[in-house]
Structures are given as structure tokens and as C-alpha cells.
Short mmCIF file of C-alpha atoms (C1' of nucleotides) in Angstrom, two decimals:
data_model
loop_
_atom_site.label_atom_id
_atom_site.label_comp_id
_atom_site.label_asym_id
_atom_site.label_seq_id
_atom_site.Cartn_x
_atom_site.Cartn_y
_atom_site.Cartn_z
CA MET A 1 105.99 108.34 133.59
CA ALA A 2 109.29 106.39 132.33
CA ALA A 3 108.64 108.47 128.32
CA THR A 4 111.07 107.89 125.77
CA GLU A 5 111.96 109.65 123.47
CA ILE A 6 113.29 108.96 119.84
CA LEU A 7 114.87 110.97 116.85
CA LEU A 8 113.67 109.26 113.24
CA ARG A 9 115.41 111.50 110.56
CA VAL A 10 113.62 110.79 107.75
CA ARG A 11 113.54 112.71 104.15
CA ASP A 12 110.61 113.73 101.68
CA TYR A 13 107.91 112.62 104.79
CA ASP A 14 105.00 114.68 105.06
CA LEU A 15 103.70 113.61 108.90
CA ALA A 16 100.42 114.96 109.18
CA ALA A 17 99.45 113.88 105.23
CA THR A 18 100.35 110.69 105.98
CA LEU A 19 98.74 110.06 109.81
CA ASP A 20 95.52 111.86 108.51
CA SER A 21 95.33 109.97 104.62
CA GLY A 22 92.85 107.64 105.16
CA GLN A 23 95.20 104.34 106.29
CA VAL A 24 94.68 104.87 109.80
CA PHE A 25 91.83 105.29 111.60
CA ARG A 26 93.22 106.27 115.36
CA TRP A 27 95.81 109.59 115.44
CA GLN A 28 94.11 112.30 116.04
CA PRO A 29 96.00 116.08 116.21
CA VAL A 30 97.00 117.68 119.79
CA ASP A 31 98.39 120.32 120.49
CA ASN A 32 100.95 119.98 117.43
CA TYR A 33 101.49 115.63 118.35
CA TRP A 34 99.62 113.09 116.51
CA HIS A 35 98.41 111.96 118.97
CA GLY A 36 98.05 107.25 118.51
CA VAL A 37 99.09 103.31 119.41
CA VAL A 38 101.22 101.47 117.75
CA GLY A 39 100.27 97.68 118.92
CA GLN A 40 101.03 98.50 122.77
CA HIS A 41 103.00 101.87 122.43
CA SER A 42 101.16 104.55 123.27
CA LEU A 43 102.67 107.19 120.88
CA GLN A 44 102.93 111.57 120.87
CA LEU A 45 104.71 112.01 117.04
CA LYS A 46 105.66 115.43 115.83
CA GLN A 47 107.72 116.45 112.69
CA LYS A 48 110.02 119.14 112.93
CA GLY A 49 111.96 119.27 109.21
CA ASN A 50 113.07 116.11 108.65
CA VAL A 51 113.24 114.40 111.66
CA ILE A 52 110.27 113.28 113.36
CA HIS A 53 110.39 113.53 116.94
CA ALA A 54 108.32 110.93 119.18
CA THR A 55 107.37 110.35 122.78
CA ALA A 56 106.72 107.01 123.92
CA LEU A 57 105.49 106.76 127.07
CA ALA A 58 105.61 103.95 128.33
CA PRO A 59 110.52 102.53 127.75
CA VAL A 60 110.71 101.18 124.16
CA LYS A 61 113.71 99.21 124.01
CA SER A 62 114.17 100.01 120.33
CA SER A 63 112.81 102.48 117.69
CA GLN A 64 112.44 99.16 115.78
CA PHE A 65 108.34 98.91 115.74
CA LEU A 66 108.38 102.41 114.72
CA ARG A 67 110.59 103.21 111.80
CA HIS A 68 108.67 99.57 110.63
CA PHE A 69 105.10 101.23 111.55
CA LEU A 70 106.51 104.61 109.86
CA GLN A 71 108.33 103.33 106.82
CA THR A 72 110.26 106.14 107.72
CA GLU A 73 113.96 104.50 105.52
CA THR A 74 112.02 103.27 102.32
CA ASP A 75 113.07 105.13 99.64
CA LEU A 76 110.05 107.01 98.39
CA ALA A 77 112.08 109.23 95.58
CA ALA A 78 112.32 106.10 93.96
CA ILE A 79 109.61 104.76 94.35
CA LEU A 80 107.21 108.56 93.22
CA ARG A 81 110.79 107.36 89.92
CA THR A 82 108.04 103.84 88.81
CA PHE A 83 104.80 106.13 88.38
CA PRO A 84 103.62 106.74 85.14
CA ASP A 85 104.58 109.88 83.78
CA ASP A 86 101.87 111.86 83.32
CA GLU A 87 99.61 114.92 84.03
CA PRO A 88 97.14 113.20 86.68
CA MET A 89 99.97 112.13 88.40
CA ARG A 90 102.26 115.26 88.10
CA ARG A 91 99.28 116.46 89.96
CA ALA A 92 98.10 113.80 92.63
CA VAL A 93 102.23 113.67 93.57
CA ALA A 94 102.87 117.73 93.08
CA ALA A 95 99.47 118.44 95.78
CA CYS A 96 101.59 115.47 98.98
CA PRO A 97 105.00 115.19 97.66
CA GLY A 98 105.23 113.59 100.71
CA LEU A 99 102.20 111.51 101.65
CA ARG A 100 103.56 107.33 102.55
CA LEU A 101 101.96 104.00 103.24
CA LEU A 102 102.95 103.42 106.56
CA ARG A 103 102.83 99.37 106.97
CA GLN A 104 99.97 98.64 109.67
CA ASP A 105 99.55 95.45 111.95
CA PRO A 106 97.31 92.95 110.02
CA TRP A 107 94.11 92.58 112.45
CA GLU A 108 93.98 95.52 112.83
CA CYS A 109 93.87 97.00 109.29
CA LEU A 110 91.43 93.72 108.28
CA ALA A 111 89.60 94.55 111.40
CA SER A 112 89.37 99.28 110.53
CA PHE A 113 88.50 98.05 106.94
CA ILE A 114 86.10 96.08 107.82
CA LEU A 115 84.40 98.65 109.41
CA SER A 116 84.51 100.72 106.85
CA SER A 117 82.44 100.28 104.35
CA THR A 118 79.99 103.20 103.41
CA LYS A 119 81.33 104.82 106.14
CA GLN A 120 82.93 107.86 105.65
CA ILE A 121 86.09 108.16 107.60
CA VAL A 122 84.99 110.49 110.75
CA GLN A 123 82.54 107.84 111.18
CA ILE A 124 85.22 104.99 110.62
CA ARG A 125 87.71 106.71 113.30
CA GLN A 126 84.11 107.10 115.90
CA ILE A 127 83.60 103.67 115.81
CA VAL A 128 87.10 102.11 116.28
CA ALA A 129 87.78 104.57 118.80
CA LEU A 130 84.97 103.14 120.17
CA LEU A 131 86.13 99.31 119.32
CA CYS A 132 89.43 99.54 121.55
CA GLU A 133 87.52 102.39 124.50
CA ARG A 134 85.02 99.09 125.21
CA PHE A 135 87.06 96.21 124.41
CA GLY A 136 90.82 97.11 124.22
CA GLU A 137 93.47 97.11 126.76
CA PRO A 138 94.96 100.27 128.50
CA VAL A 139 98.15 101.17 127.41
CA THR A 140 98.37 104.45 129.30
CA GLN A 141 98.09 104.23 132.98
CA PRO A 142 95.02 106.09 134.10
CA SER A 143 96.48 108.79 136.69
CA ALA A 144 95.09 110.57 139.19
CA THR A 145 93.96 113.13 138.28
CA LEU A 146 91.65 111.08 135.28
CA CYS A 147 88.51 113.22 135.53
CA PRO A 148 86.02 109.72 135.11
CA SER A 149 83.65 112.58 134.14
CA ASN A 150 83.88 112.42 131.71
CA GLY A 151 86.83 109.51 131.09
CA GLU A 152 89.16 110.39 128.37
CA ARG A 153 91.12 113.50 128.82
CA ASP A 154 92.99 114.19 132.64
CA GLY A 155 94.25 117.30 133.06
CA ALA A 156 96.96 117.59 130.83
CA GLY A 157 94.70 117.14 128.06
CA ASP A 158 95.83 114.47 127.50
CA VAL A 159 93.50 111.51 126.09
CA ARG A 160 93.45 107.48 127.44
CA ARG A 161 94.06 104.96 124.96
CA PHE A 162 93.39 101.76 124.35
CA SER A 163 95.44 98.86 122.29
CA PHE A 164 93.27 97.56 119.24
CA PRO A 165 91.78 94.68 120.43
CA SER A 166 92.63 91.34 119.85
CA PRO A 167 90.63 88.81 117.81
CA GLU A 168 90.57 86.42 121.17
CA LYS A 169 89.10 89.43 122.05
CA LEU A 170 86.06 90.69 120.12
CA ALA A 171 85.86 86.55 119.17
CA ALA A 172 84.79 86.44 122.62
CA CYS A 173 82.25 89.07 122.50
CA ASN A 174 78.59 89.09 120.76
CA GLU A 175 76.89 90.74 118.34
CA ALA A 176 75.07 93.20 120.24
CA ASP A 177 78.24 94.41 122.06
CA LEU A 178 79.78 95.23 118.25
CA ARG A 179 76.13 96.59 117.55
CA ALA A 180 77.04 98.79 120.58
CA CYS A 181 80.14 100.52 118.61
CA LYS A 182 77.62 101.77 116.76
CA MET A 183 79.56 100.04 113.37
CA GLY A 184 75.26 98.74 112.77
CA PHE A 185 75.83 95.27 109.36
CA ARG A 186 79.33 95.27 109.75
CA ALA A 187 78.78 93.96 113.56
CA PRO A 188 78.51 89.87 111.81
CA SER A 189 80.76 90.92 109.59
CA LEU A 190 84.37 91.42 112.47
CA LEU A 191 82.67 88.53 115.37
CA ASN A 192 82.61 86.29 111.74
CA ALA A 193 86.76 87.68 111.31
CA ALA A 194 87.01 87.61 114.53
CA ARG A 195 86.84 84.29 115.47
CA GLN A 196 88.20 82.52 111.84
CA ILE A 197 91.00 84.04 113.04
CA ALA A 198 91.04 83.19 117.06
CA GLY A 199 90.03 79.43 115.55
CA GLY A 200 93.12 79.53 113.80
CA ARG A 201 90.96 78.79 110.44
CA ILE A 202 92.75 82.37 109.21
CA ASP A 203 96.10 82.93 109.78
CA LEU A 204 97.31 85.83 109.08
CA GLU A 205 101.18 85.68 109.44
CA GLN A 206 100.77 82.72 107.17
CA ILE A 207 99.32 85.48 104.73
CA ARG A 208 102.75 87.12 104.50
CA THR A 209 103.85 83.79 102.83
CA LEU A 210 101.66 84.20 100.08
CA ASP A 211 101.95 85.35 96.59
CA TYR A 212 98.77 88.55 96.51
CA ALA A 213 97.02 86.76 94.26
CA ALA A 214 96.75 83.76 97.08
CA ALA A 215 96.52 86.24 99.55
CA ARG A 216 93.96 87.92 98.59
CA ALA A 217 91.85 84.66 97.73
CA GLU A 218 92.70 83.91 100.63
CA LEU A 219 91.64 87.68 102.79
CA MET A 220 88.19 87.21 100.45
CA THR A 221 86.70 84.10 101.75
CA LEU A 222 85.94 85.94 104.96
CA ARG A 223 82.19 87.40 104.83
CA GLY A 224 82.39 91.12 104.14
CA VAL A 225 85.47 90.97 102.97
CA GLY A 226 86.10 91.83 99.00
CA GLY A 227 88.36 93.10 96.32
CA LYS A 228 88.36 96.33 97.97
CA ILE A 229 89.37 95.18 101.34
CA ALA A 230 91.02 93.08 99.71
CA ASP A 231 93.83 95.13 98.49
CA CYS A 232 93.82 97.84 101.27
CA VAL A 233 95.08 94.90 103.54
CA LEU A 234 97.38 94.49 101.53
CA LEU A 235 98.73 97.42 100.53
CA PHE A 236 98.32 98.82 103.91
CA ALA A 237 99.21 95.74 106.35
CA TYR A 238 101.38 93.34 104.54
CA GLY A 239 103.03 95.89 101.99
CA PHE A 240 101.67 94.15 98.37
CA ASP A 241 102.52 97.83 97.00
CA SER A 242 100.72 96.62 93.33
CA ALA A 243 97.42 96.32 95.50
CA PHE A 244 95.41 98.87 93.88
CA PRO A 245 91.82 99.21 96.20
CA VAL A 246 89.42 100.65 94.24
CA ASP A 247 87.08 102.51 96.42
CA VAL A 248 84.40 105.49 94.80
CA TRP A 249 86.99 108.26 95.56
CA ILE A 250 89.55 106.17 93.10
CA GLU A 251 86.39 104.91 90.71
CA ARG A 252 85.74 108.96 90.37
CA ALA A 253 89.52 109.81 90.11
CA LEU A 254 89.99 107.85 87.01
CA GLN A 255 87.30 108.55 85.50
CA GLU A 256 87.64 111.49 85.25
CA LEU A 257 91.46 112.36 85.24
CA TYR A 258 91.49 108.97 82.68
CA PHE A 259 88.51 108.85 81.03
CA PRO A 260 87.28 112.27 80.95
CA ARG A 261 85.30 112.09 77.38
CA ARG A 262 83.26 108.55 77.53
CA ARG A 263 82.01 106.96 80.73
CA ALA A 264 83.95 103.68 81.34
CA SER A 265 83.11 100.96 83.31
CA ALA A 266 83.82 99.13 86.57
CA LYS A 267 85.72 96.22 84.67
CA ARG A 268 87.51 98.52 82.47
CA LEU A 269 88.25 100.84 85.40
CA ARG A 270 89.90 97.96 87.29
CA HIS A 271 91.77 97.13 84.47
CA PHE A 272 93.00 100.70 83.80
CA ALA A 273 93.91 100.42 87.18
CA ALA A 274 96.14 97.00 87.80
CA THR A 275 98.26 98.14 84.97
CA HIS A 276 98.73 101.55 84.49
CA PHE A 277 100.75 102.63 87.82
CA GLY A 278 103.75 100.22 87.65
CA PRO A 279 105.22 98.08 90.19
CA HIS A 280 104.13 100.61 93.14
CA ALA A 281 100.44 101.34 91.96
CA GLY A 282 99.28 101.10 95.94
CA TYR A 283 101.70 104.93 96.10
CA ALA A 284 99.66 105.97 93.54
CA GLN A 285 96.15 104.95 94.73
CA GLN A 286 97.04 106.69 97.45
CA TYR A 287 98.60 109.76 95.61
CA LEU A 288 95.51 109.92 93.47
CA PHE A 289 92.88 109.29 96.47
CA HIS A 290 94.34 112.24 99.13
CA TYR A 291 94.28 114.58 95.96
CA MET A 292 90.60 114.05 95.70
CA ARG A 293 89.81 114.48 98.27
CA THR A 294 91.59 117.41 99.20
CA LYS A 295 91.40 119.73 96.47
CA ALA A 296 87.14 118.51 96.31
CA LYS A 297 87.20 121.31 99.63
"C1'" DA B 1 63.62 114.73 104.40
"C1'" DG B 2 66.33 112.39 101.86
"C1'" DC B 3 70.57 111.76 99.80
"C1'" DC B 4 75.26 109.67 100.63
"C1'" DA B 5 79.78 107.64 103.23
"C1'" DG B 6 87.53 104.69 101.46
"C1'" DG B 7 81.57 97.66 99.47
"C1'" DC B 8 79.52 93.49 100.25
"C1'" DT B 9 76.21 89.96 98.99
"C1'" DA B 10 72.90 88.17 97.23
"C1'" DA B 11 69.50 88.53 93.63
"C1'" DA B 12 67.61 90.11 89.27
"C1'" DT B 13 68.41 91.11 84.18
"C1'" DA C 1 78.37 88.17 82.97
"C1'" DT C 2 76.92 92.65 85.02
"C1'" DT C 3 74.40 95.91 87.26
"C1'" DT C 4 71.18 96.54 91.06
"C1'" DA C 5 68.80 96.15 95.99
"C1'" DG C 6 69.64 95.80 100.65
"C1'" DC C 7 72.17 96.30 104.23
"C1'" DA C 8 72.69 99.92 110.38
"C1'" DT C 9 73.88 104.41 111.16
"C1'" DG C 10 74.29 109.22 111.21
"C1'" DG C 11 75.80 113.82 109.69
"C1'" DC C 12 74.20 116.98 105.85
#
DNA sequence: AGCCAGGCTAAAT
DNA sequence: ATTTAGCATGGC
């Protein structure tokens, strides 16, 4: 099969940490490469120093989609300079200096985070993988060496991959179809979101044109989408850098790192988060999240 | 066995 | 205006 090699020069970039940081759920390390899918492109990525090597398993016209997804032209140093100069932030950045935010497709991001509530990241990955296998389109040609007995790997150890299922595809499902992907009580929320979007009642492209507050309110009209999930989508898919998703890890981080003496209410923590971290608060959030998750182990 | 997991919603203070 | 069960499922 024809493949395309893409080389991207980067600086201040930690590809592995970024793909494994809980903002995306479909990338896995296989033999020194990260395997994943961006849109309809099946990709293998690896970083050597300041170069990211990408192999697209089918021909691509331009590397633009990949540079956009990876945000390789974002000046990370400039963003880090806007962070508050305090001890917790310095420690969080020092723990992973090349951690980045990606720029995801809004629907994939929204759907994935609807599935994320009270799930561990490993389980979110499993649910999303099942959803894509069942309802996505194959993005790699199943080869003659494909072993149907396990349905996943061919002779070279490669993994069959699928696009993320479209809203229309999921809108045509019923709740039981989705529950079969182990998503439990999240199934009706995902189904509703798919139908709202497929039916044009929510326009994910139009949300780009709104300001942060309006975009957030629009996403939160969806059942199963509260402030945290809306902020994840605004940050990871639309690039609203001021969005600061507050989950259990971040709540713990703020409490332990910034209010170690007294117990702070959830409201106080949210207010602190919204005012303390500056115009790229979302990046700061990602550093704190990564710091808390890695220092625990 | 029981608790908790990148939450949200509706009900109860 | 805040706090608290219930919600599926799986890993430990």
C-alpha cells in the first residue's frame, strides 16, 4: 500500500507525553511508534529529537492536517511565560516541559468526553475503541494477512484502525447498540448528542464563531454535557485557551498545591482557576493534570 | 466485598 | 444557592 512519509520539525515538543496525557483516547504505542487516526488518516508517529516522523498509511496531499492536529507551530515558550510564577506551576512545567495541547475534531472530542464521565482513562480508551470498531469506517485496507480469529492484528503486528463514527452513523443507532460498547448510562447522552448534531439542531462549526461563554452555553444544552466536558471540548477541539476543565484531579491539585491549609469550596476553587492562570489557563490545567497523575505513581 | 473512576442531573437541604 | 444520591461498568 502506498504510504506517505512526513517530517515535521518541532521545538519544545514531547510527543509521547502529549499523546498519552488524557486529551485523546485513540493513540497507542506500538514498536517505538504511536499509532492513531486523524480524520480519515491512519498514522504512525515517532519523535527523534526535534523531528516528528509521521507515516500516513495512505497517500496524503499535504501535511497541513497533521501540523494542525499536533499544533506544531504553536510557540510553547511564549505560552509558558504567561503562566503564574509560583512554585506549583514551576514544578508542574518542570515535570514535563514539552507537554502540548492538540487540536481535535470537535465531534470526536465531544463524543469522547461524553463517554469519559466517572471512567478511568484506560476504560475510556476501551469504550472509544469499541465504538470505532463497530461503527467507524476502516481506514486501513484489511490485508490478506489479516487474522480474522482475533480480528485486530495482521502478521506484521499492525492494528486495524477505524475512523471515528460520524454523528449521522451514531444517530441511526439505538441505545442498545451503544450500550454494547460498555458505555453504560452514558449511551443515551451520546445518542442524543449524535441526533442533535445530525439533525442540525446543534452546529459544531458555528460554535467556532461564538465567544467562550456563548460556546460553552451552547455545548451545555446537550444532555450529559456539563461545565467540565464543555471546557474539555472548548479547549481540546476549538482552541479556547482560557477554558479550564475542573475534574477530580484538578480539584485535588488546586486544593493540595494552592490551599494546603484550609479546605476550599468547589466554588472557590472554580473562581481561583478562572482568575489565577492567565490567558492560556487551559495549558496550565494540562500541566497540573499531568503532574498530578505522574507524581502519584 | 467494597470503593472509586478526567461528571451530570435531579432531588434535598 | 450548595450539597448529595443515582447512574453502568470494570479494575483493584
